[in-house]
Amino acid sequence: MKSAVETLNPTRVRLTVEVPFEELKASLDAAYKKINQQVTVKGFRKGKIPARVIDQRFGRGAVLEEAVNDALPKFYTEAVNEAEINPLGQPEVDITELKDGETLNFTAEVDVRPTIEIPDYSGIEVTVDAVEVTDEDVEKSVEQLRERFASTNPVERAAAEGDVVTIDLEAKVDGEVLPDGVANGVSYTIGSGELLDGIDEAVTGLEAGGEATFTSQLKGGSAEGKDAEVTVKVTAVAARELPELDDDFAQMASEFDTLEELKADSRKRLENMKQYDQATQAQERVLEKLLELVEVPVPEKLLEDEINTRKHNLEHHQLGQMGLTLDKYLEIQGKTAEEFDAETKEQAVKGIKTQFVLDELVNTEKLNVNQEELTEHLMRRAASSGMSPDQFAQAVVEGGQVPMLVGEVARGKALAVVVEAATVTDTNGEVVDLEDEDETEAATETVEAVVEGDAEGDEKSEA
């Protein structure tokens, strides 16, 4: 077999392959054997029909077609390896010549990973938010915990903001009660904004037994989006009582003996959260700077597929779980379809470039993924998927997705290397030290958020 490669553009090549006919012998034998098992000819036992009889009865062309279909993947793979290219997706194959007994010639056009030159990234500088936890932040955190331990007690007075009311609802559209427009015994906290627009104003000032009518646009149900006349009746009013902020509360709500210990722990947890957010911010901004330094051509077909995948996942998975259509989502976001398409394309381009650049860094920096790193990543992915580690590991192995997980961790390590070489300062002008034992896993999460499934799609599509 002889092959040659022609570069059509930075992300696409054409392979020209010439195969001597004798190299098709194994595939021809396999074709005759396959046809033998599928057909019957009077006078011959099944599977024992001579090749000449098959040629006469079914045509030599059918045999050649079967043989070529069997042989093409093998010869294509050999040509790819010989040319030392990294194909993306499936090739477009064109048989240019097939002479029985002489030769098989074909071409294969395929997208390839572009050649990327990684520049010196040690000069990258980024600024991130400073880690600052104020007394107000701590008080807010403790207050939220206090809210969780609030109790309710019935009161005989008019309902006010913050009270919990028990209500009956009836919604009418055009004077008719909706089939799904009646609800009784609904518990609602005034001011929470969790029900219909206008309900807070309607129930405020009502005592048990009081009712009011207001107009509101329905957010769901059979008449979603329509204005309805809603009658609300208050059947009970309860006041929320917050526990006193003292040592007794600390002992009830936590493992600490004093309120001061509880506040100190809250401050520490807030600091840890802000440090994590700061590290994520640094990783995102360093990645942005790195991508600005590198010229990365993006294959058109790969980009098209990635855009379609992102749209499909959003529309049929994320929005589907929330009961939203794409149109409704765009309405809520205040975006036009054109703006959404432009944003999706921009995100897809960034995801593909991120993968290409970090994969090249993995090679140039000779980064490897050890078993401990892979196991840690698998545990996190299992937790986020709602599966046990054993179930997730089995699914990964059965689906042939181990290389995908290895690639995700490797890209995280590559980003961590760049972040470590960068100069990161906070808004106070202080140099930020991001060295942490969890830095690789945190960087892996950052990369995943950018790539958003592209790694999986690319891994599956590579020939």
Short mmCIF file of N, CA and C in Angstrom, two decimals, residues 131-235:
data_model
loop_
_atom_site.label_atom_id
_atom_site.label_comp_id
_atom_site.label_asym_id
_atom_site.label_seq_id
_atom_site.Cartn_x
_atom_site.Cartn_y
_atom_site.Cartn_z
N VAL A 131 -9.59 37.87 49.18
CA VAL A 131 -10.38 37.07 50.12
C VAL A 131 -10.60 37.92 51.38
N GLU A 132 -11.80 38.43 51.49
CA GLU A 132 -12.14 39.28 52.64
C GLU A 132 -13.48 38.84 53.20
N VAL A 133 -13.49 38.49 54.48
CA VAL A 133 -14.72 38.12 55.17
C VAL A 133 -15.00 39.17 56.23
N THR A 134 -16.09 39.89 56.07
CA THR A 134 -16.43 40.97 57.01
C THR A 134 -17.30 40.44 58.14
N ASP A 135 -17.41 41.25 59.16
CA ASP A 135 -18.31 40.89 60.28
C ASP A 135 -19.73 40.73 59.76
N GLU A 136 -20.09 41.58 58.78
CA GLU A 136 -21.44 41.49 58.21
C GLU A 136 -21.66 40.15 57.52
N ASP A 137 -20.61 39.65 56.85
CA ASP A 137 -20.72 38.35 56.19
C ASP A 137 -20.99 37.25 57.22
N VAL A 138 -20.27 37.32 58.34
CA VAL A 138 -20.43 36.31 59.39
C VAL A 138 -21.83 36.40 59.99
N GLU A 139 -22.28 37.64 60.27
CA GLU A 139 -23.61 37.82 60.85
C GLU A 139 -24.69 37.28 59.90
N LYS A 140 -24.52 37.50 58.61
CA LYS A 140 -25.49 37.02 57.63
C LYS A 140 -25.52 35.49 57.61
N SER A 141 -24.35 34.88 57.70
CA SER A 141 -24.27 33.42 57.71
C SER A 141 -24.96 32.83 58.93
N VAL A 142 -24.70 33.43 60.08
CA VAL A 142 -25.32 32.94 61.32
C VAL A 142 -26.82 33.18 61.27
N GLU A 143 -27.23 34.31 60.69
CA GLU A 143 -28.66 34.62 60.60
C GLU A 143 -29.37 33.60 59.71
N GLN A 144 -28.73 33.18 58.64
CA GLN A 144 -29.32 32.16 57.77
C GLN A 144 -29.50 30.85 58.52
N LEU A 145 -28.50 30.50 59.35
CA LEU A 145 -28.62 29.30 60.18
C LEU A 145 -29.76 29.46 61.18
N ARG A 146 -29.88 30.66 61.72
CA ARG A 146 -30.95 30.94 62.68
C ARG A 146 -32.32 30.78 62.03
N GLU A 147 -32.43 31.22 60.77
CA GLU A 147 -33.70 31.11 60.03
C GLU A 147 -34.11 29.64 59.90
N ARG A 148 -33.12 28.76 59.72
CA ARG A 148 -33.42 27.34 59.55
C ARG A 148 -34.02 26.73 60.81
N PHE A 149 -33.75 27.33 61.97
CA PHE A 149 -34.24 26.80 63.24
C PHE A 149 -35.43 27.61 63.76
N ALA A 150 -36.03 28.40 62.88
CA ALA A 150 -37.20 29.20 63.30
C ALA A 150 -38.40 28.27 63.54
N SER A 151 -39.25 28.68 64.46
CA SER A 151 -40.48 27.93 64.73
C SER A 151 -41.68 28.81 64.37
N THR A 152 -42.84 28.20 64.21
CA THR A 152 -44.05 28.96 63.89
C THR A 152 -45.10 28.70 64.96
N ASN A 153 -45.78 29.76 65.34
CA ASN A 153 -46.84 29.66 66.33
C ASN A 153 -48.08 30.39 65.83
N PRO A 154 -49.27 29.76 65.93
CA PRO A 154 -50.50 30.40 65.48
C PRO A 154 -50.74 31.72 66.22
N VAL A 155 -51.24 32.71 65.49
CA VAL A 155 -51.56 34.01 66.10
C VAL A 155 -52.95 34.44 65.64
N GLU A 156 -53.62 35.22 66.48
CA GLU A 156 -54.95 35.74 66.13
C GLU A 156 -54.81 37.22 65.83
N ARG A 157 -54.28 37.50 64.65
CA ARG A 157 -54.12 38.89 64.20
C ARG A 157 -53.99 38.87 62.68
N ALA A 158 -53.92 40.07 62.11
CA ALA A 158 -53.77 40.20 60.67
C ALA A 158 -52.38 39.73 60.24
N ALA A 159 -52.31 39.10 59.07
CA ALA A 159 -51.04 38.59 58.54
C ALA A 159 -50.13 39.73 58.13
N ALA A 160 -48.83 39.55 58.39
CA ALA A 160 -47.84 40.56 58.02
C ALA A 160 -46.66 39.88 57.34
N GLU A 161 -45.79 40.67 56.76
CA GLU A 161 -44.63 40.11 56.06
C GLU A 161 -43.81 39.24 57.00
N GLY A 162 -43.41 38.07 56.52
CA GLY A 162 -42.64 37.13 57.31
C GLY A 162 -43.50 36.08 57.97
N ASP A 163 -44.82 36.34 58.08
CA ASP A 163 -45.73 35.34 58.65
C ASP A 163 -45.92 34.19 57.68
N VAL A 164 -46.29 33.02 58.26
CA VAL A 164 -46.63 31.85 57.44
C VAL A 164 -48.14 31.70 57.47
N VAL A 165 -48.75 31.81 56.30
CA VAL A 165 -50.20 31.70 56.21
C VAL A 165 -50.58 30.39 55.52
N THR A 166 -51.71 29.82 55.95
CA THR A 166 -52.29 28.67 55.25
C THR A 166 -53.44 29.20 54.43
N ILE A 167 -53.41 28.91 53.12
CA ILE A 167 -54.38 29.55 52.22
C ILE A 167 -55.02 28.54 51.28
N ASP A 168 -56.22 28.89 50.80
CA ASP A 168 -56.90 28.19 49.72
C ASP A 168 -56.91 29.11 48.51
N LEU A 169 -56.68 28.54 47.33
CA LEU A 169 -56.60 29.33 46.10
C LEU A 169 -57.59 28.83 45.07
N GLU A 170 -58.14 29.78 44.30
CA GLU A 170 -59.00 29.43 43.16
C GLU A 170 -58.73 30.41 42.03
N ALA A 171 -58.36 29.88 40.85
CA ALA A 171 -58.01 30.73 39.71
C ALA A 171 -59.04 30.58 38.60
N LYS A 172 -59.47 31.72 38.07
CA LYS A 172 -60.43 31.74 36.97
C LYS A 172 -59.84 32.49 35.78
N VAL A 173 -60.13 31.98 34.58
CA VAL A 173 -59.78 32.67 33.35
C VAL A 173 -61.06 32.82 32.55
N ASP A 174 -61.38 34.04 32.16
CA ASP A 174 -62.63 34.34 31.44
C ASP A 174 -63.85 33.84 32.22
N GLY A 175 -63.78 33.97 33.55
CA GLY A 175 -64.93 33.63 34.39
C GLY A 175 -65.06 32.15 34.71
N GLU A 176 -64.22 31.30 34.13
CA GLU A 176 -64.31 29.86 34.35
C GLU A 176 -63.18 29.39 35.26
N VAL A 177 -63.54 28.57 36.26
CA VAL A 177 -62.52 28.01 37.14
C VAL A 177 -61.69 27.00 36.35
N LEU A 178 -60.37 27.13 36.39
CA LEU A 178 -59.49 26.22 35.65
C LEU A 178 -59.50 24.83 36.27
N PRO A 179 -59.38 23.78 35.41
CA PRO A 179 -59.35 22.41 35.94
C PRO A 179 -58.26 22.20 36.98
N ASP A 180 -57.13 22.88 36.77
CA ASP A 180 -56.02 22.78 37.72
C ASP A 180 -55.84 24.08 38.49
N GLY A 181 -56.95 24.81 38.65
CA GLY A 181 -56.87 26.14 39.26
C GLY A 181 -57.32 26.20 40.70
N VAL A 182 -57.45 25.06 41.38
CA VAL A 182 -57.88 25.05 42.78
C VAL A 182 -56.82 24.35 43.63
N ALA A 183 -56.44 24.98 44.74
CA ALA A 183 -55.48 24.39 45.67
C ALA A 183 -55.87 24.77 47.08
N ASN A 184 -55.91 23.79 47.97
CA ASN A 184 -56.30 24.03 49.35
C ASN A 184 -55.18 23.67 50.32
N GLY A 185 -55.12 24.40 51.43
CA GLY A 185 -54.15 24.08 52.47
C GLY A 185 -52.71 24.36 52.10
N VAL A 186 -52.52 25.38 51.27
CA VAL A 186 -51.17 25.73 50.84
C VAL A 186 -50.49 26.57 51.91
N SER A 187 -49.25 26.19 52.28
CA SER A 187 -48.48 26.96 53.26
C SER A 187 -47.59 27.95 52.51
N TYR A 188 -47.67 29.23 52.91
CA TYR A 188 -46.92 30.26 52.18
C TYR A 188 -46.36 31.29 53.15
N THR A 189 -45.07 31.60 52.96
CA THR A 189 -44.43 32.65 53.77
C THR A 189 -44.54 33.98 53.04
N ILE A 190 -45.17 34.93 53.63
CA ILE A 190 -45.39 36.23 52.98
C ILE A 190 -44.05 36.93 52.74
N GLY A 191 -43.85 37.34 51.50
CA GLY A 191 -42.61 38.01 51.14
C GLY A 191 -41.58 37.10 50.50
N SER A 192 -41.87 35.78 50.44
CA SER A 192 -40.90 34.84 49.86
C SER A 192 -40.88 34.89 48.34
N GLY A 193 -41.99 35.39 47.74
CA GLY A 193 -42.04 35.46 46.27
C GLY A 193 -42.13 34.11 45.59
N GLU A 194 -42.57 33.09 46.32
CA GLU A 194 -42.57 31.72 45.77
C GLU A 194 -43.87 31.35 45.07
N LEU A 195 -44.89 32.18 45.16
CA LEU A 195 -46.14 31.84 44.48
C LEU A 195 -46.43 32.87 43.39
N LEU A 196 -47.64 33.35 43.34
CA LEU A 196 -48.07 34.24 42.27
C LEU A 196 -47.71 35.69 42.56
N ASP A 197 -47.46 36.44 41.48
CA ASP A 197 -47.28 37.88 41.64
C ASP A 197 -48.57 38.49 42.17
N GLY A 198 -48.44 39.34 43.18
CA GLY A 198 -49.61 40.01 43.73
C GLY A 198 -50.18 39.36 44.97
N ILE A 199 -49.70 38.13 45.28
CA ILE A 199 -50.31 37.44 46.42
C ILE A 199 -49.88 38.06 47.76
N ASP A 200 -48.65 38.59 47.80
CA ASP A 200 -48.20 39.20 49.06
C ASP A 200 -49.11 40.35 49.46
N GLU A 201 -49.39 41.22 48.49
CA GLU A 201 -50.25 42.37 48.77
C GLU A 201 -51.67 41.91 49.14
N ALA A 202 -52.14 40.81 48.52
CA ALA A 202 -53.51 40.34 48.75
C ALA A 202 -53.70 39.80 50.16
N VAL A 203 -52.73 39.05 50.67
CA VAL A 203 -52.94 38.39 51.97
C VAL A 203 -52.47 39.25 53.14
N THR A 204 -51.59 40.22 52.88
CA THR A 204 -51.13 41.08 53.96
C THR A 204 -52.32 41.87 54.53
N GLY A 205 -52.49 41.78 55.83
CA GLY A 205 -53.61 42.49 56.48
C GLY A 205 -54.84 41.63 56.68
N LEU A 206 -54.84 40.40 56.12
CA LEU A 206 -55.99 39.51 56.32
C LEU A 206 -55.81 38.66 57.57
N GLU A 207 -56.92 38.46 58.30
CA GLU A 207 -56.91 37.52 59.42
C GLU A 207 -57.44 36.18 58.94
N ALA A 208 -57.36 35.16 59.79
CA ALA A 208 -57.91 33.85 59.44
C ALA A 208 -59.39 34.00 59.11
N GLY A 209 -59.80 33.46 57.95
CA GLY A 209 -61.18 33.59 57.48
C GLY A 209 -61.35 34.69 56.46
N GLY A 210 -60.37 35.58 56.35
CA GLY A 210 -60.45 36.66 55.37
C GLY A 210 -60.06 36.19 53.98
N GLU A 211 -60.57 36.88 52.96
CA GLU A 211 -60.21 36.53 51.60
C GLU A 211 -60.10 37.79 50.74
N ALA A 212 -59.42 37.62 49.60
CA ALA A 212 -59.21 38.74 48.68
C ALA A 212 -59.09 38.18 47.27
N THR A 213 -59.32 39.06 46.30
CA THR A 213 -59.21 38.67 44.89
C THR A 213 -58.23 39.61 44.19
N PHE A 214 -57.36 39.03 43.37
CA PHE A 214 -56.38 39.83 42.64
C PHE A 214 -56.13 39.20 41.27
N THR A 215 -55.53 39.96 40.38
CA THR A 215 -55.22 39.47 39.04
C THR A 215 -53.73 39.19 38.93
N SER A 216 -53.40 38.02 38.35
CA SER A 216 -51.99 37.64 38.22
C SER A 216 -51.80 36.79 36.97
N GLN A 217 -50.63 36.92 36.36
CA GLN A 217 -50.30 36.09 35.20
C GLN A 217 -49.82 34.73 35.70
N LEU A 218 -50.43 33.66 35.19
CA LEU A 218 -50.10 32.32 35.65
C LEU A 218 -48.74 31.88 35.12
N LYS A 219 -47.94 31.28 36.00
CA LYS A 219 -46.58 30.89 35.64
C LYS A 219 -46.49 29.44 35.15
N GLY A 220 -47.59 28.69 35.25
CA GLY A 220 -47.57 27.30 34.81
C GLY A 220 -48.98 26.77 34.71
N GLY A 221 -49.10 25.50 34.38
CA GLY A 221 -50.41 24.88 34.30
C GLY A 221 -51.06 25.03 32.95
N SER A 222 -52.34 24.69 32.89
CA SER A 222 -53.07 24.65 31.62
C SER A 222 -53.25 26.02 30.98
N ALA A 223 -53.20 27.09 31.78
CA ALA A 223 -53.39 28.45 31.26
C ALA A 223 -52.13 29.29 31.46
N GLU A 224 -50.97 28.67 31.34
CA GLU A 224 -49.71 29.37 31.54
C GLU A 224 -49.62 30.61 30.66
N GLY A 225 -49.20 31.72 31.29
CA GLY A 225 -49.01 32.95 30.54
C GLY A 225 -50.27 33.82 30.47
N LYS A 226 -51.42 33.27 30.86
CA LYS A 226 -52.66 34.05 30.80
C LYS A 226 -52.91 34.76 32.13
N ASP A 227 -53.65 35.90 32.05
CA ASP A 227 -54.05 36.60 33.26
C ASP A 227 -55.24 35.88 33.88
N ALA A 228 -55.16 35.64 35.18
CA ALA A 228 -56.23 34.95 35.88
C ALA A 228 -56.73 35.79 37.05
N GLU A 229 -58.01 35.61 37.35
CA GLU A 229 -58.59 36.23 38.54
C GLU A 229 -58.45 35.20 39.66
N VAL A 230 -57.65 35.55 40.65
CA VAL A 230 -57.32 34.60 41.72
C VAL A 230 -57.98 35.03 43.02
N THR A 231 -58.72 34.10 43.61
CA THR A 231 -59.31 34.33 44.93
C THR A 231 -58.50 33.57 45.96
N VAL A 232 -58.04 34.27 46.99
CA VAL A 232 -57.24 33.64 48.04
C VAL A 232 -57.95 33.80 49.37
N LYS A 233 -58.07 32.69 50.11
CA LYS A 233 -58.70 32.72 51.43
C LYS A 233 -57.68 32.27 52.47
N VAL A 234 -57.50 33.07 53.49
CA VAL A 234 -56.57 32.74 54.56
C VAL A 234 -57.30 31.90 55.60
N THR A 235 -56.78 30.70 55.88
CA THR A 235 -57.42 29.84 56.88
C THR A 235 -56.67 29.82 58.21
#
